[in-house]
Short mmCIF file of C-alpha atoms in Angstrom, two decimals:
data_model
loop_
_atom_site.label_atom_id
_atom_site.label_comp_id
_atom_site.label_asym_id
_atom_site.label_seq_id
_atom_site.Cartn_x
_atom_site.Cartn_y
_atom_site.Cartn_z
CA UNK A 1 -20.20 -18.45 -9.38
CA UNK A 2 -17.99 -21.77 -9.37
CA UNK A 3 -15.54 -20.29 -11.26
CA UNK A 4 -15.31 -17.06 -9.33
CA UNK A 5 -14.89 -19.66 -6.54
CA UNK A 6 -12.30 -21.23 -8.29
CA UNK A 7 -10.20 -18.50 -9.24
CA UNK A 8 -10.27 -16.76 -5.53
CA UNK A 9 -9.11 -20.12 -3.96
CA UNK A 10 -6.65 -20.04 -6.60
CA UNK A 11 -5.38 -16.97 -5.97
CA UNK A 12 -4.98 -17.53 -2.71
CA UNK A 13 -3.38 -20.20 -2.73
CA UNK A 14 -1.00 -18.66 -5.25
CA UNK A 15 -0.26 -15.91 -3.07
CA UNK A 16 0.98 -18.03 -0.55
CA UNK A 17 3.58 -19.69 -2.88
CA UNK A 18 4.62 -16.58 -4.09
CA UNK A 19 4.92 -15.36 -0.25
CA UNK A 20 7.26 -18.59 0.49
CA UNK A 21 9.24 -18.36 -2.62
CA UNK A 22 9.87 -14.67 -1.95
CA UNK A 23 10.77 -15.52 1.86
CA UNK A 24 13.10 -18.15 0.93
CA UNK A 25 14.69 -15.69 -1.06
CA UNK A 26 15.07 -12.73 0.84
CA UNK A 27 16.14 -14.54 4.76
CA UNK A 28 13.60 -13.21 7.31
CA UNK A 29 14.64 -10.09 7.67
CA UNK A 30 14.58 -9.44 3.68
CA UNK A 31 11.09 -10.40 3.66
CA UNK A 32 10.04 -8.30 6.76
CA UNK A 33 11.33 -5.11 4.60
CA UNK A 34 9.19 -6.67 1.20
CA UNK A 35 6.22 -7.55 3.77
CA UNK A 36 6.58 -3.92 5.62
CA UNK A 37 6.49 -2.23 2.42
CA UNK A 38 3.79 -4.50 1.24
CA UNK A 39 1.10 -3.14 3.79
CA UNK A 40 2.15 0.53 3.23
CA UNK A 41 1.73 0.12 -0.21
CA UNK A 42 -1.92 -1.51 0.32
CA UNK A 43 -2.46 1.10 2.41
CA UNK A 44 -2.00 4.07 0.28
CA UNK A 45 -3.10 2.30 -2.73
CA UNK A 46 -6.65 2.32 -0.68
CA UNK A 47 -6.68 6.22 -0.19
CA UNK A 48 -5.33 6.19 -3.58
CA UNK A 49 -8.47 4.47 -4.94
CA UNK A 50 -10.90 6.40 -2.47
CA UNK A 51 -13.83 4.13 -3.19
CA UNK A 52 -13.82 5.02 -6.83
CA UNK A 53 -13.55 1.24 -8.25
CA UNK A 54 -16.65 0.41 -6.43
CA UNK A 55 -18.17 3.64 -7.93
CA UNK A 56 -16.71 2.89 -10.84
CA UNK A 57 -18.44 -0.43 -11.50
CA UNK A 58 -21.82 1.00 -10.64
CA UNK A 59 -21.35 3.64 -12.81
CA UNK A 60 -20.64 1.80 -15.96
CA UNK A 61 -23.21 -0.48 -15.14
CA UNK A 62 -25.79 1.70 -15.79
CA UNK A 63 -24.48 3.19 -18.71
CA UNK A 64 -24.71 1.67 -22.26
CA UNK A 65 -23.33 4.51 -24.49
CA UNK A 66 -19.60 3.69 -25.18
CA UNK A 67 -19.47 7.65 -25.48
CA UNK A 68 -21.02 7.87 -21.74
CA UNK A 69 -18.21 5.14 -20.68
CA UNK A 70 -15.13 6.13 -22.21
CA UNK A 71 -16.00 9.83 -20.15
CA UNK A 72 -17.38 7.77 -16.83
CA UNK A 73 -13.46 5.57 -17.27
CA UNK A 74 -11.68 8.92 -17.74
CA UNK A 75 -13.17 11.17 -14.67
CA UNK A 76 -12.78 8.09 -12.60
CA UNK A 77 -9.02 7.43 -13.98
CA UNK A 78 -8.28 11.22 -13.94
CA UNK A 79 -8.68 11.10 -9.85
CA UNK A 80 -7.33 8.17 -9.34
CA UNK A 81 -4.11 9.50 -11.11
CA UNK A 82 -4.17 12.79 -9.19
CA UNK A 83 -4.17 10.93 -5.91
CA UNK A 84 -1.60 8.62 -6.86
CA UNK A 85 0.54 11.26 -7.96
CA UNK A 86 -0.13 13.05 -4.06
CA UNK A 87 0.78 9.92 -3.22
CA UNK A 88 3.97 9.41 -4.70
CA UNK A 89 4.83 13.13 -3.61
CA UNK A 90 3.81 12.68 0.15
CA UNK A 91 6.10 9.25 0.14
CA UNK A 92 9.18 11.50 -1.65
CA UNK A 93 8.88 14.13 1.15
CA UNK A 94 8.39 11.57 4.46
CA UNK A 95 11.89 9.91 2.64
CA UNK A 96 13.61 13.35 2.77
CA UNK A 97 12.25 13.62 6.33
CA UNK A 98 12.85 10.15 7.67
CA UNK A 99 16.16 8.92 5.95
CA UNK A 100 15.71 5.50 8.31
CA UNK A 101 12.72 4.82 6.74
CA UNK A 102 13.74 5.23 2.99
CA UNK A 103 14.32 1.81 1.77
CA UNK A 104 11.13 0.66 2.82
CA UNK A 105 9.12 3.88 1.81
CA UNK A 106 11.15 3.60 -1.55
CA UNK A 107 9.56 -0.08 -2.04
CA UNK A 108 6.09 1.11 -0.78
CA UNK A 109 6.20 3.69 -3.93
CA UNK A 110 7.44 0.81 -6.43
CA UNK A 111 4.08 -1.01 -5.35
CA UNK A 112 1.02 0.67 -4.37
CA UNK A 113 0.66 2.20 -8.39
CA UNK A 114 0.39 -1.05 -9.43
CA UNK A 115 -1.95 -1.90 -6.76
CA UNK A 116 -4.31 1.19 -7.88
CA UNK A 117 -4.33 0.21 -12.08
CA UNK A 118 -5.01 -3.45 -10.50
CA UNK A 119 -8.16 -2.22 -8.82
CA UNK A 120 -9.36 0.07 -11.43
CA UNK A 121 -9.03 -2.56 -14.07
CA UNK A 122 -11.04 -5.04 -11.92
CA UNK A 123 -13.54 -2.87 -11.53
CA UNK A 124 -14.27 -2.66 -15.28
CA UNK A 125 -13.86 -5.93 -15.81
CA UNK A 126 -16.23 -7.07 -13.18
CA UNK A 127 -19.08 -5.51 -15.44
CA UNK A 128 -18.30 -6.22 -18.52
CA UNK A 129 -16.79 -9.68 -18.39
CA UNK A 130 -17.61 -12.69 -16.72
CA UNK A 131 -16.46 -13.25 -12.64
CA UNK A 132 -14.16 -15.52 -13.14
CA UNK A 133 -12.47 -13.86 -16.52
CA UNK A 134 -12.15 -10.44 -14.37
CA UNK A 135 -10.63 -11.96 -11.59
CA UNK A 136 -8.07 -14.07 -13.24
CA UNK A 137 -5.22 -11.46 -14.13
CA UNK A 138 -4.92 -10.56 -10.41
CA UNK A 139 -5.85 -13.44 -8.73
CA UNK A 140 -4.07 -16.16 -11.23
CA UNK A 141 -1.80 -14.30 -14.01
CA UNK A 142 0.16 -11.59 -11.61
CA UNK A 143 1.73 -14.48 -8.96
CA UNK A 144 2.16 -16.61 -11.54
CA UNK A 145 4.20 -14.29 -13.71
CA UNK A 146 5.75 -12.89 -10.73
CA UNK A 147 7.24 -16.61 -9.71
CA UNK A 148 8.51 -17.54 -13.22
CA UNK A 149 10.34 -14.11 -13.21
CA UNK A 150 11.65 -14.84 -9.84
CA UNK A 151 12.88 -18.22 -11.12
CA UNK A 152 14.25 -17.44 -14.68
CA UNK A 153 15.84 -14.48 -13.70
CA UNK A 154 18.21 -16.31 -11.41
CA UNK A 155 16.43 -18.32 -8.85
CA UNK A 156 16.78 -17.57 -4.91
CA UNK A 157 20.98 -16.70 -4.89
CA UNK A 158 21.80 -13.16 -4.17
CA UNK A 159 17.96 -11.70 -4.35
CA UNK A 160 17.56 -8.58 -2.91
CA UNK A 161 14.50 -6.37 -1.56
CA UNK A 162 14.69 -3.99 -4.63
CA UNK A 163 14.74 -6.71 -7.09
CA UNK A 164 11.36 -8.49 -5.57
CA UNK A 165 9.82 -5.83 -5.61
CA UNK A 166 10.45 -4.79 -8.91
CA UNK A 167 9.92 -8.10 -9.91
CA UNK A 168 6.25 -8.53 -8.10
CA UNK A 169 5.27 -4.79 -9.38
CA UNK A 170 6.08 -5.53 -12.98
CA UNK A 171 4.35 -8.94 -12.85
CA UNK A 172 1.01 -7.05 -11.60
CA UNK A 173 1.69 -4.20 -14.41
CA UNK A 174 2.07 -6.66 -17.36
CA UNK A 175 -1.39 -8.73 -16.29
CA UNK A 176 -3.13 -5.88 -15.81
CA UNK A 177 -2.44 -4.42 -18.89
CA UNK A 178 -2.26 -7.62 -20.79
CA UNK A 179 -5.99 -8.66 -19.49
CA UNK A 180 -7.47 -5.13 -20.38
CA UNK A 181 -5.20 -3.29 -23.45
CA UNK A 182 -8.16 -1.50 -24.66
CA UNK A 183 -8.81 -0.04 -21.22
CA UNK A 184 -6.24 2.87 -20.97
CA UNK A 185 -6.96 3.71 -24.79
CA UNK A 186 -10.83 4.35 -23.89
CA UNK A 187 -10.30 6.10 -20.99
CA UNK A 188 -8.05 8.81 -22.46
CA UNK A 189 -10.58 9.26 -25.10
CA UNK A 190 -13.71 10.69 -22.80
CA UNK A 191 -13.47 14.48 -22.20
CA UNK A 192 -11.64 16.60 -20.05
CA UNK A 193 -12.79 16.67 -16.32
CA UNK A 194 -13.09 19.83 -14.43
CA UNK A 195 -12.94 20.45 -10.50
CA UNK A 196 -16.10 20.62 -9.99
CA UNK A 197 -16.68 17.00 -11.23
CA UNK A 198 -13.54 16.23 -9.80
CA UNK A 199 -15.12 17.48 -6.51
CA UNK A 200 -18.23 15.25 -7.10
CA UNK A 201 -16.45 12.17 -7.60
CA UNK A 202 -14.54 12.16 -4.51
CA UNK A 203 -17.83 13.02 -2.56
CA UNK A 204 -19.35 10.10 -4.19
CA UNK A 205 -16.60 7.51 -3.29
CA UNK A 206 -16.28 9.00 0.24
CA UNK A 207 -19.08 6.66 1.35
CA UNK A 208 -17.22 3.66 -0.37
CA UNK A 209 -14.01 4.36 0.71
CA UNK A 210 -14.66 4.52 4.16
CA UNK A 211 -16.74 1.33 4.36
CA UNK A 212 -13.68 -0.32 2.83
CA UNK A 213 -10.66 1.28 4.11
CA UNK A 214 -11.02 0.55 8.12
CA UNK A 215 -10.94 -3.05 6.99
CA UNK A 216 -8.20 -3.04 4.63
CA UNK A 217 -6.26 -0.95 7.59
CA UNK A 218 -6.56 -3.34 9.97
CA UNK A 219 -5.65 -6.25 7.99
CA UNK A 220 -2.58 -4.73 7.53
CA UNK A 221 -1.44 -2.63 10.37
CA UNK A 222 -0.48 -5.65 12.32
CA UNK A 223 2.40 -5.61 10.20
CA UNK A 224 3.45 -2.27 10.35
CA UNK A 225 3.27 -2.51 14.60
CA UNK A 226 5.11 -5.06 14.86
CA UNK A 227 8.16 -3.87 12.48
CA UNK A 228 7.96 -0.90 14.30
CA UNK A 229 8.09 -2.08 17.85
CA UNK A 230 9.93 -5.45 17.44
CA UNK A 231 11.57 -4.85 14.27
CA UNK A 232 11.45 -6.13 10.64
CA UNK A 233 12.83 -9.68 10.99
CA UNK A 234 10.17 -10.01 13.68
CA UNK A 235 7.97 -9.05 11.09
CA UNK A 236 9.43 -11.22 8.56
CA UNK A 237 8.26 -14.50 10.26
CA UNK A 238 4.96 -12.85 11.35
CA UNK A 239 3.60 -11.45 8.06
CA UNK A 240 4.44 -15.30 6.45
CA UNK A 241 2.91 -17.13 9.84
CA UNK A 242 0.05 -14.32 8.70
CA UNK A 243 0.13 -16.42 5.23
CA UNK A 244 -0.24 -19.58 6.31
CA UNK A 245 -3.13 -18.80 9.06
CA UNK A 246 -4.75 -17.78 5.32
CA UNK A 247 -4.00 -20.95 4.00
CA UNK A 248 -5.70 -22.94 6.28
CA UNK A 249 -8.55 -20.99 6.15
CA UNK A 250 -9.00 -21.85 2.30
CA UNK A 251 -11.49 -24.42 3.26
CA UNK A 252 -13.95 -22.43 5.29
CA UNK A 253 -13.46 -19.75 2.58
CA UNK A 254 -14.89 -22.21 0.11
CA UNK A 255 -17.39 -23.93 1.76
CA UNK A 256 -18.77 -20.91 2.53
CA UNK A 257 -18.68 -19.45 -0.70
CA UNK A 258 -20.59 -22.41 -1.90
CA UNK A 259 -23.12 -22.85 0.38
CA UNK A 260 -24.10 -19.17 -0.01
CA UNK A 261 -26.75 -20.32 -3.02
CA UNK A 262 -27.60 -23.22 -0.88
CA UNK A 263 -28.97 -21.45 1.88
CA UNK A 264 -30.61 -18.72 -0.11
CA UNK A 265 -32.87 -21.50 -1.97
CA UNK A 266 -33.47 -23.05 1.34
CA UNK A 267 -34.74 -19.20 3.24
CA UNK A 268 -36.56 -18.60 0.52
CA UNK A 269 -38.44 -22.23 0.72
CA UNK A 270 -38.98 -21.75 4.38
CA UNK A 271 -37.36 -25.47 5.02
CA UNK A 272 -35.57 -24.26 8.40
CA UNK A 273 -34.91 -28.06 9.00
CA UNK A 274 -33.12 -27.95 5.57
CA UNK A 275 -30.93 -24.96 6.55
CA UNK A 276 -30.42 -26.85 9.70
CA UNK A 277 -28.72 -29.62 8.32
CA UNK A 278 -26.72 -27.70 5.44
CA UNK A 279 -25.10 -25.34 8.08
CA UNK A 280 -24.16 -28.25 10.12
CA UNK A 281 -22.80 -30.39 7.09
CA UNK A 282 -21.01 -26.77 5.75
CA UNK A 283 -19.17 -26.36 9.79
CA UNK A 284 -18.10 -30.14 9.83
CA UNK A 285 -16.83 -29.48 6.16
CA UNK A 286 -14.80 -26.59 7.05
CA UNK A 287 -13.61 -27.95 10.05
CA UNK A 288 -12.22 -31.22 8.40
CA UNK A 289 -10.54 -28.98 5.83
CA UNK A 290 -9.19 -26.33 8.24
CA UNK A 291 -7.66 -29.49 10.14
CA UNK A 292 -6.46 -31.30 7.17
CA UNK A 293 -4.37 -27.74 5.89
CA UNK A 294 -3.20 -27.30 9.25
CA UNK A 295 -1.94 -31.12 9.90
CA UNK A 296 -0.26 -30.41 6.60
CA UNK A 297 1.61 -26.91 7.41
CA UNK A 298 2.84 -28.60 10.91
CA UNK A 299 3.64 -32.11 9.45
CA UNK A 300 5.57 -29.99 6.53
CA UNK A 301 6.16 -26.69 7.14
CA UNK A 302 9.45 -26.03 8.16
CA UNK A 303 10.29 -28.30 4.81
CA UNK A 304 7.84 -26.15 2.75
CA UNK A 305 8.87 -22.50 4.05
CA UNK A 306 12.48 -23.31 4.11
CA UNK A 307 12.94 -19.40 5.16
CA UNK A 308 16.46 -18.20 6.20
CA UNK A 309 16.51 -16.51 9.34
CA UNK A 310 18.92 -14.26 8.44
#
């Protein structure tokens, strides 16, 4: 559980690098198009997936039989392709429709498939390997990879949109396949699926999907709102202000996280005195760190963000 821990603070704290390096090189508005396209992408990735990587990892779960797997990985894989491929087609007709909107529909479609393998690999992964191993490629290898490339391939001069995003999707395609090379290999070797199983599947990750995708809408339609009523350089310094709120909530993520185990042991002692005193240590914890990441972004920031405003 520590390392799980370890690599989702790391992750996130990754992320926010990344999102400062790409927002130093793209000027506000730049990054309001790359954050914009971002949240569409996350979006449709999530009807893309329709629940299926949750059903997925119950699924193999209970299975043993590689045979039983390999057909479980290809149904599952089979849908998720077809959606992302209704995907892709809805995004080339709304560009035809809404020329205004191309450029940022155009990046939306250069990263929500990456998104989709991402979550589809994790899902695997999160049964047959350990937490923290599963986690790593997304959470640790894909920003890392995707800030070398941004620095070896010619640092923050002269970046545009296009190029980030090319850059960020190909960073998430080479971990994901990297982490999991077997993966696509056993998946195209189960048998065919048919529409009736087809039609099973997606009744079977309706239930998932729509516990997950409310949430995953909200956290991202902020975004989208404000691009679209104050425009994207608006949304520029919002989405990375959005980044930094995350930041300082590291520590309450962790403590959290941590103290999960703790208070467990103690309910199931029936020490409420215990589980007194750990939630009050676990608040003053999280509120000292909280504190100590925001002192640092407002003591700091405008050195550390550096963004253009252009």
């Amino acid at each position: 559980m520590i390392g799980a821990l370890s690599v989702r603070i790391a992750g996130l704290a990754l992320q926010f690098l990344l999102a400062v390096m790409v927002a130093r090189a793209l000027g506000q508005t730049g990054y309001g198009i790359f954050a914009s396209s971002a949240a569409i992408a996350a979006i449709i990735s999530a009807i893309c997936c329709f629940g299926l990587p949750m059903l997925l990892t119950r699924d193999i779960s209970r299975n043993e039989d590689p045979a039983k797997v390999a057909d479980i990985l290809r149904s599952h894989f089979c849908v998720g392709g077809l959606l992302t491929v209704g995907a892709a087609i809805v995004l080339a007709v709304a560009m035809m429709a809404a020329p205004n909107l191309t450029p940022i529909l155009a990046l939306s479609a250069c990263l929500f498939s990456p998104l989709v393998l991402a979550q589809f690999r994790q899902s695997v992964a999160l049964v047959l390997k350990p937490s923290a191993i599963a986690l790593a490629p997304e959470q640790i290898a894909a920003p890392l990879l995707a800030m070398v490339l941004l620095v070896v391939s010619g640092g923050f001069s002269g970046r545009t949109v296009a190029a980030v995003a090319g850059i960020t999707a190909a960073a998430s395609i080479v971990s994901t396949l990297v982490a999991s090379p077997s993966l696509l290999r056993l998946a195209l070797s189960g048998s065919a699926i048919n529409a009736t199983a087809l039609a099973q599947l997606l009744s079977q990750g309706l239930p998932f999907f729509l516990s997950q995708f409310p949430r995953l809408l909200f956290a991202n339609a902020d975004i989208l709102l404000i691009g679209l009523f104050l425009g994207v350089k608006e949304a520029g310094a919002y989405a990375l202000a959005s980044r930094i709120a995350a930041l300082a909530s590291l520590p309450l993520f962790a403590v959290n996280t941590a103290c999960q185990p703790l208070f467990a042991a103690s309910f199931a002692k029936g020490d409420m005195e215990e589980g007194t005193d750990l939630a009050i240590a676990a608040a003053f914890l999280s509120l000292a760190g909280s504190l100590a990441a925001a002192l640092t972004v407002l003591l700091a920031g405008s050195t550390l963000i550096g963004m253009p405003t252009s």
